[in-house]
């Protein structure tokens, strides 16, 4: 997989300083690099105690702050023309009360405060990174392709993370009603370079390549190549209609297909063993709840929520992005 971010025609974003929140995360740093490649002046909101290795060596302005600190957000947007709001708390773990409060404080209230700061500062346009988990689906056949017209379904499988990302979209629409020019660029499972933290999927792929992962479960998801979602964000910034939502994806793969692709590209020799779904689901329910209660900071790969998402085998209809923005996905094998 390459780190090329120039697959589609360049997005002619007007020049002026651009703020990227979450710029040290996987998607955020790819967006930062895409902007720098097109000659933009970039400011990044960083947490002082976070892992900011992904920004090392990049010609960016760093502003310390946090989505839970409105004063730092007002400072971050001063003098910027555009904002990519990528930062979010991502979690598929069993939600304890503290976890839910944290998700809400960062993803909902933090987004509200940032958008308010953008309104007050006269920012020209904001692109909010949305999550495919906050897009609705066909209740009778969840695998049927979803588009932007299907509202979020707040019952059933939906994890607290998905709820908070849906609420973040509502915060954006309220800000648009107050006069802010803003667009939603929705991402699926992102795969690609500069994944230093790493992301949950990035870490899983690394574990497979390094021989630490030997099993998997049946299921599939829509994945997006980092270069594709970066281009999607830039196109949304340049061409997106105010208040609109756009879905971006590369292709659907089952976990078996994804790991087979990684095996071919990376030259991995061993294959994974598929575990039976039902026992794994029961073990995950017990294991995830125990970890969340007693070890809240522990990383959880398989949770009841993530298993449910994989079982749904959701697909994306990105026709709106193709028609209105000129979005053209590539391939995960590139």
XYZ file of C-alpha atoms in Angstrom:
334
model
C 0.000 0.000 0.000
C 1.422 3.398 -0.952
C 1.113 6.749 0.780
C 0.100 8.571 -2.417
C -2.712 11.056 -1.778
C -3.065 12.366 -5.349
C -5.330 9.697 -6.820
C -8.130 12.082 -7.832
C -7.632 15.558 -9.348
C -6.318 18.071 -6.767
C -8.934 19.859 -4.707
C -8.430 23.595 -5.144
C -8.993 24.656 -1.535
C -8.530 28.433 -1.110
C -5.256 29.302 0.569
C -5.154 30.450 4.170
C -4.201 28.726 7.389
C -6.032 25.434 7.979
C -6.601 23.892 11.407
C -6.688 20.110 11.779
C -7.916 18.666 15.065
C -6.742 15.137 15.769
C -3.769 15.737 13.488
C -1.549 13.246 15.294
C -4.035 10.397 14.822
C -4.132 8.015 11.881
C -6.594 9.849 9.637
C -5.606 13.275 10.912
C -1.916 12.944 10.077
C -2.757 11.677 6.595
C -4.919 14.771 6.072
C -2.123 17.001 7.385
C 0.319 15.440 4.938
C -2.157 15.791 2.091
C -2.611 19.486 2.849
C 1.138 20.085 3.088
C 1.641 18.321 -0.247
C -0.715 20.864 -1.826
C 1.135 23.807 -0.306
C -1.234 24.732 2.500
C -0.245 26.311 5.801
C -1.360 23.925 8.537
C -2.031 24.345 12.240
C -2.620 21.237 14.353
C -4.436 21.023 17.679
C -2.391 18.666 19.862
C -2.630 17.371 23.401
C 0.586 17.981 25.311
C 0.672 14.472 26.795
C -0.469 12.630 23.672
C 1.639 10.562 21.282
C 2.420 13.140 18.582
C 5.102 11.095 16.826
C 3.179 11.211 13.540
C 3.860 14.960 13.292
C 7.627 14.736 13.734
C 9.498 16.463 10.923
C 6.391 18.110 9.476
C 6.274 21.862 8.875
C 3.149 22.566 10.917
C 2.188 24.966 13.678
C 1.239 23.180 16.871
C -1.320 24.596 19.277
C -1.847 22.770 22.554
C -5.431 22.211 23.527
C -8.212 19.751 24.134
C -11.791 19.313 22.986
C -12.877 19.492 26.618
C -11.246 22.925 27.020
C -13.323 25.590 25.200
C -10.709 28.289 25.837
C -8.053 26.286 24.005
C -10.445 25.750 21.099
C -11.048 29.473 20.724
C -7.295 29.985 20.700
C -6.844 27.228 18.104
C -9.262 28.731 15.561
C -7.916 32.288 15.765
C -6.776 33.405 12.335
C -7.610 30.194 10.460
C -9.592 30.115 7.230
C -10.734 26.497 7.316
C -11.023 23.656 9.827
C -10.904 19.877 9.501
C -12.415 18.514 12.716
C -11.041 14.978 12.799
C -10.456 14.490 16.531
C -12.790 12.111 18.349
C -12.801 9.452 21.016
C -13.277 6.062 19.347
C -14.501 3.137 21.401
C -16.172 -0.215 20.786
C -15.753 -1.329 24.400
C -18.548 -2.098 26.818
C -19.559 1.311 28.061
C -19.178 2.080 31.730
C -20.743 5.322 32.999
C -17.324 6.981 32.934
C -16.721 5.834 29.354
C -20.077 7.202 28.214
C -19.415 10.547 29.902
C -16.024 10.762 28.222
C -17.439 9.907 24.793
C -20.168 12.514 25.196
C -17.822 15.199 26.516
C -15.356 14.794 23.650
C -17.467 13.818 20.651
C -20.587 15.878 21.325
C -19.805 18.758 23.678
C -16.299 19.145 22.253
C -17.692 19.353 18.742
C -20.323 21.857 19.895
C -17.691 24.070 21.514
C -15.390 23.905 18.492
C -18.194 24.809 16.085
C -19.202 27.711 18.341
C -15.607 28.927 18.338
C -15.561 28.672 14.533
C -18.758 30.705 14.281
C -17.412 33.391 16.582
C -14.062 33.528 14.756
C -15.608 33.739 11.291
C -14.024 30.518 9.990
C -14.801 30.089 6.299
C -15.677 26.392 6.303
C -15.548 23.341 8.574
C -15.376 19.698 7.514
C -16.403 17.290 10.269
C -15.134 13.729 10.042
C -18.171 11.513 10.440
C -18.330 7.823 11.263
C -20.125 5.262 9.119
C -21.471 3.842 12.388
C -23.591 7.010 12.642
C -25.256 6.324 9.282
C -28.473 4.331 9.195
C -29.092 0.968 7.559
C -31.904 -1.224 6.247
C -33.377 -2.861 9.355
C -34.430 -5.970 7.411
C -31.117 -6.335 5.586
C -28.243 -4.408 7.217
C -25.878 -5.572 4.464
C -27.806 -3.534 1.881
C -25.776 -0.490 0.838
C -26.450 2.616 2.948
C -26.386 6.157 1.639
C -26.638 9.597 3.237
C -30.447 9.609 3.140
C -30.843 6.836 5.730
C -31.139 8.306 9.243
C -29.208 6.906 12.170
C -31.063 4.102 13.968
C -30.499 4.684 17.716
C -31.732 1.299 18.931
C -30.449 -2.250 18.813
C -26.745 -2.823 18.224
C -25.588 0.814 18.193
C -22.665 1.471 20.536
C -22.402 4.673 22.609
C -19.637 5.805 20.235
C -22.058 5.658 17.299
C -24.658 7.620 19.279
C -22.155 10.367 20.071
C -21.011 10.648 16.457
C -24.630 10.943 15.344
C -25.158 13.676 17.929
C -22.015 15.419 16.669
C -23.616 15.580 13.223
C -26.682 17.201 14.790
C -24.418 19.777 16.428
C -22.992 20.578 13.008
C -26.446 21.001 11.487
C -27.424 23.351 14.326
C -24.286 25.401 13.675
C -25.133 25.489 9.958
C -28.577 26.842 10.860
C -26.785 29.634 12.726
C -24.748 30.512 9.651
C -21.658 28.279 9.731
C -20.534 26.810 6.411
C -19.887 23.169 7.276
C -19.893 19.718 5.671
C -19.685 16.121 6.950
C -17.122 13.730 5.424
C -17.926 10.217 6.617
C -15.205 7.605 6.932
C -15.339 3.819 7.137
C -12.556 1.658 8.576
C -9.379 3.479 7.552
C -6.342 1.485 6.423
C -3.049 3.013 5.356
C 0.267 4.593 6.333
C 1.361 6.815 9.246
C -0.648 4.747 11.736
C 1.726 5.307 14.642
C -0.579 4.913 17.640
C -1.749 2.496 16.064
C -5.472 2.380 15.317
C -7.339 -0.756 16.360
C -7.347 -2.176 12.820
C -3.802 -1.030 12.172
C -2.644 -2.778 15.321
C -4.510 -5.929 14.329
C -2.836 -5.977 10.910
C 0.579 -5.425 12.495
C -0.049 -8.275 14.930
C -0.947 -10.552 12.018
C 2.166 -9.602 10.047
C 4.346 -10.089 13.137
C 2.860 -13.488 13.944
C 1.029 -12.380 17.090
C -2.449 -12.956 15.655
C -3.513 -16.469 14.709
C -7.323 -16.409 14.727
C -10.216 -14.350 13.360
C -14.007 -14.403 13.241
C -16.340 -14.396 10.273
C -17.649 -10.992 9.219
C -16.915 -8.035 7.007
C -16.937 -4.265 6.761
C -16.475 -1.343 4.401
C -12.869 -0.178 4.406
C -11.361 3.002 3.063
C -7.797 3.478 1.915
C -6.132 6.407 3.681
C -5.401 8.127 0.363
C -9.077 7.855 -0.598
C -10.493 9.302 2.618
C -7.940 12.127 2.537
C -9.014 13.001 -1.000
C -12.627 12.741 0.113
C -12.031 15.285 2.871
C -10.277 17.683 0.506
C -13.041 17.337 -2.067
C -15.682 17.927 0.618
C -13.853 21.076 1.699
C -13.632 22.386 -1.845
C -16.860 21.215 -3.473
C -19.247 19.962 -0.786
C -22.615 21.636 -0.407
C -23.202 23.467 2.859
C -24.844 21.275 5.484
C -24.516 18.095 3.425
C -23.110 14.697 4.365
C -20.910 12.582 2.086
C -19.899 8.940 2.502
C -16.442 7.778 1.425
C -15.275 4.183 1.076
C -12.919 2.078 -1.012
C -14.338 -1.439 -0.939
C -16.059 -4.100 1.138
C -13.969 -7.013 2.350
C -14.612 -9.835 4.747
C -11.953 -10.249 7.406
C -10.755 -13.342 5.569
C -10.355 -11.355 2.332
C -8.635 -8.509 4.152
C -6.091 -10.746 5.859
C -5.507 -12.638 2.596
C -4.742 -9.299 0.938
C -2.329 -8.361 3.719
C -0.708 -11.789 3.422
C -0.159 -11.314 -0.322
C 1.135 -7.748 -0.028
C 3.352 -8.287 3.026
C 4.495 -11.791 2.181
C 3.086 -13.337 5.350
C 3.231 -17.124 5.257
C 0.798 -18.202 7.963
C -2.975 -18.232 7.575
C -5.468 -17.467 10.308
C -7.883 -19.925 11.878
C -11.560 -18.944 11.896
C -13.203 -19.210 15.308
C -16.890 -20.152 15.748
C -18.916 -17.011 16.161
C -21.332 -17.881 18.988
C -18.761 -18.928 21.622
C -16.638 -15.896 20.743
C -19.652 -13.629 21.177
C -20.357 -15.012 24.657
C -16.733 -14.818 25.732
C -16.459 -11.258 24.390
C -19.519 -10.161 26.370
C -18.016 -11.431 29.615
C -14.443 -10.396 28.862
C -15.314 -6.920 27.575
C -17.537 -6.099 30.525
C -14.949 -7.267 33.048
C -12.149 -5.332 31.370
C -14.236 -2.186 31.076
C -15.118 -2.332 34.763
C -11.775 -3.209 36.316
C -9.254 -2.186 33.625
C -10.892 0.738 31.785
C -7.726 1.667 29.867
C -7.096 -1.851 28.538
C -7.262 -2.281 24.754
C -10.140 -4.463 23.564
C -9.988 -6.030 20.110
C -13.205 -8.058 20.086
C -16.206 -6.612 21.882
C -19.935 -7.350 21.566
C -20.289 -4.114 19.613
C -17.479 -4.764 17.148
C -18.672 -8.342 16.576
C -22.199 -7.086 15.852
C -20.854 -4.572 13.329
C -18.811 -7.228 11.528
C -21.799 -9.586 11.420
C -23.921 -6.931 9.703
C -21.534 -6.832 6.708
C -22.532 -3.275 5.947
C -21.930 -1.732 2.528
C -21.639 1.896 1.393
C -23.271 3.652 -1.524
C -20.871 6.549 -2.218
C -22.740 7.652 -5.344
C -23.484 11.105 -3.922
C -19.778 11.803 -3.364
C -19.009 10.545 -6.866
C -21.688 12.696 -8.515
C -21.262 15.919 -6.572
C -17.570 15.869 -5.664
C -15.955 13.725 -8.349
C -14.821 11.143 -5.793
C -13.220 8.033 -7.290
C -11.997 5.307 -4.914
C -8.965 3.204 -5.684
C -8.185 -0.217 -4.198
C -6.925 -1.447 -0.848
C -4.245 -3.407 -2.695
C -2.586 -0.234 -3.989
